[in-house]
């Protein structure tokens, strides 16, 4: 498990350095917390072999998706009950 954690931290940190291409992530998310969160998710869901075989583009895509969800969930925390109702209604229509 320690091998996976070390490999995960390295690869995720490498990805984080690329977040320059997504400045909103950098603005809205705490880098250290997100790196730890990503590491935890990968450790829970992948074996060491699966993680080590994952291509960089696949890792980047997964990280981007997870970070997007985290960012959106933070935005929802700031909404009023009325705004949440409007958001829920809009999501139902899709």
mmCIF file of C-alpha atoms in Angstrom:
data_model
loop_
_atom_site.group_PDB
_atom_site.id
_atom_site.type_symbol
_atom_site.label_atom_id
_atom_site.label_comp_id
_atom_site.label_asym_id
_atom_site.label_seq_id
_atom_site.Cartn_x
_atom_site.Cartn_y
_atom_site.Cartn_z
ATOM 1 C CA UNK A 1 0.000 0.000 0.000
ATOM 2 C CA UNK A 2 2.878 2.348 0.763
ATOM 3 C CA UNK A 3 4.231 1.849 -2.772
ATOM 4 C CA UNK A 4 0.887 2.905 -4.210
ATOM 5 C CA UNK A 5 0.738 5.952 -1.964
ATOM 6 C CA UNK A 6 4.222 7.093 -2.945
ATOM 7 C CA UNK A 7 3.587 6.531 -6.645
ATOM 8 C CA UNK A 8 0.210 8.230 -6.376
ATOM 9 C CA UNK A 9 1.570 11.275 -4.616
ATOM 10 C CA UNK A 10 4.304 11.647 -7.206
ATOM 11 C CA UNK A 11 2.019 11.261 -10.229
ATOM 12 C CA UNK A 12 -0.728 13.429 -8.765
ATOM 13 C CA UNK A 13 1.750 16.110 -7.771
ATOM 14 C CA UNK A 14 3.163 16.023 -11.285
ATOM 15 C CA UNK A 15 -0.381 16.499 -12.583
ATOM 16 C CA UNK A 16 -0.964 19.325 -10.120
ATOM 17 C CA UNK A 17 1.988 21.183 -11.556
ATOM 18 C CA UNK A 18 0.134 21.089 -14.856
ATOM 19 C CA UNK A 19 -2.895 22.808 -13.301
ATOM 20 C CA UNK A 20 -1.519 26.040 -14.717
ATOM 21 C CA UNK A 21 -3.654 25.160 -17.735
ATOM 22 C CA UNK A 22 -6.733 25.241 -15.481
ATOM 23 C CA UNK A 23 -6.288 28.369 -13.342
ATOM 24 C CA UNK A 24 -9.782 28.074 -11.851
ATOM 25 C CA UNK A 25 -8.746 24.832 -10.124
ATOM 26 C CA UNK A 26 -5.776 26.617 -8.646
ATOM 27 C CA UNK A 27 -7.933 29.536 -7.475
ATOM 28 C CA UNK A 28 -10.771 27.528 -5.972
ATOM 29 C CA UNK A 29 -9.077 24.419 -4.556
ATOM 30 C CA UNK A 30 -6.464 23.917 -1.857
ATOM 31 C CA UNK A 31 -3.636 22.076 -3.604
ATOM 32 C CA UNK A 32 -2.406 20.067 -0.615
ATOM 33 C CA UNK A 33 -5.921 18.968 0.342
ATOM 34 C CA UNK A 34 -6.748 17.982 -3.220
ATOM 35 C CA UNK A 35 -3.527 16.011 -3.674
ATOM 36 C CA UNK A 36 -4.307 14.087 -0.489
ATOM 37 C CA UNK A 37 -7.932 13.599 -1.600
ATOM 38 C CA UNK A 38 -6.831 12.267 -4.994
ATOM 39 C CA UNK A 39 -4.324 9.928 -3.351
ATOM 40 C CA UNK A 40 -7.023 8.556 -1.056
ATOM 41 C CA UNK A 41 -9.421 7.970 -3.944
ATOM 42 C CA UNK A 42 -6.813 6.142 -6.018
ATOM 43 C CA UNK A 43 -5.702 4.020 -3.065
ATOM 44 C CA UNK A 44 -9.275 2.948 -2.335
ATOM 45 C CA UNK A 45 -10.154 2.130 -5.933
ATOM 46 C CA UNK A 46 -7.028 0.803 -7.632
ATOM 47 C CA UNK A 47 -4.466 -1.873 -6.971
ATOM 48 C CA UNK A 48 -0.794 -0.948 -7.152
ATOM 49 C CA UNK A 49 -0.546 -2.702 -10.509
ATOM 50 C CA UNK A 50 -3.585 -0.901 -11.945
ATOM 51 C CA UNK A 51 -2.288 2.459 -10.838
ATOM 52 C CA UNK A 52 1.238 1.885 -12.098
ATOM 53 C CA UNK A 53 -0.078 0.767 -15.498
ATOM 54 C CA UNK A 54 -2.329 3.799 -15.868
ATOM 55 C CA UNK A 55 -1.219 6.091 -18.669
ATOM 56 C CA UNK A 56 -0.544 9.711 -17.823
ATOM 57 C CA UNK A 57 -3.433 10.987 -19.982
ATOM 58 C CA UNK A 58 -5.847 8.645 -18.199
ATOM 59 C CA UNK A 59 -4.577 9.822 -14.808
ATOM 60 C CA UNK A 60 -4.909 13.430 -15.904
ATOM 61 C CA UNK A 61 -8.477 12.846 -17.119
ATOM 62 C CA UNK A 62 -9.474 11.156 -13.849
ATOM 63 C CA UNK A 63 -7.868 13.881 -11.745
ATOM 64 C CA UNK A 64 -9.557 16.566 -13.793
ATOM 65 C CA UNK A 65 -12.959 14.937 -13.303
ATOM 66 C CA UNK A 66 -12.481 14.572 -9.557
ATOM 67 C CA UNK A 67 -11.243 18.151 -9.211
ATOM 68 C CA UNK A 68 -14.221 19.411 -11.228
ATOM 69 C CA UNK A 69 -16.650 17.647 -8.903
ATOM 70 C CA UNK A 70 -14.839 19.056 -5.862
ATOM 71 C CA UNK A 71 -14.965 22.547 -7.282
ATOM 72 C CA UNK A 72 -18.669 22.279 -8.121
ATOM 73 C CA UNK A 73 -19.534 20.923 -4.695
ATOM 74 C CA UNK A 74 -17.804 23.937 -3.166
ATOM 75 C CA UNK A 75 -19.850 26.262 -5.346
ATOM 76 C CA UNK A 76 -23.084 24.622 -4.221
ATOM 77 C CA UNK A 77 -22.165 25.265 -0.585
ATOM 78 C CA UNK A 78 -22.409 28.999 -1.243
ATOM 79 C CA UNK A 79 -25.925 28.893 -2.719
ATOM 80 C CA UNK A 80 -29.042 30.007 -0.906
ATOM 81 C CA UNK A 81 -31.917 27.505 -0.536
ATOM 82 C CA UNK A 82 -33.737 29.274 -3.384
ATOM 83 C CA UNK A 83 -30.701 29.023 -5.646
ATOM 84 C CA UNK A 84 -30.315 25.331 -4.794
ATOM 85 C CA UNK A 85 -33.965 24.744 -5.755
ATOM 86 C CA UNK A 86 -33.369 26.460 -9.110
ATOM 87 C CA UNK A 87 -30.216 24.391 -9.646
ATOM 88 C CA UNK A 88 -32.016 21.140 -8.760
ATOM 89 C CA UNK A 89 -34.823 21.961 -11.184
ATOM 90 C CA UNK A 90 -32.364 22.708 -13.978
ATOM 91 C CA UNK A 91 -30.548 19.411 -13.374
ATOM 92 C CA UNK A 92 -33.840 17.457 -13.430
ATOM 93 C CA UNK A 93 -34.668 18.857 -16.871
ATOM 94 C CA UNK A 94 -31.442 17.538 -18.371
#
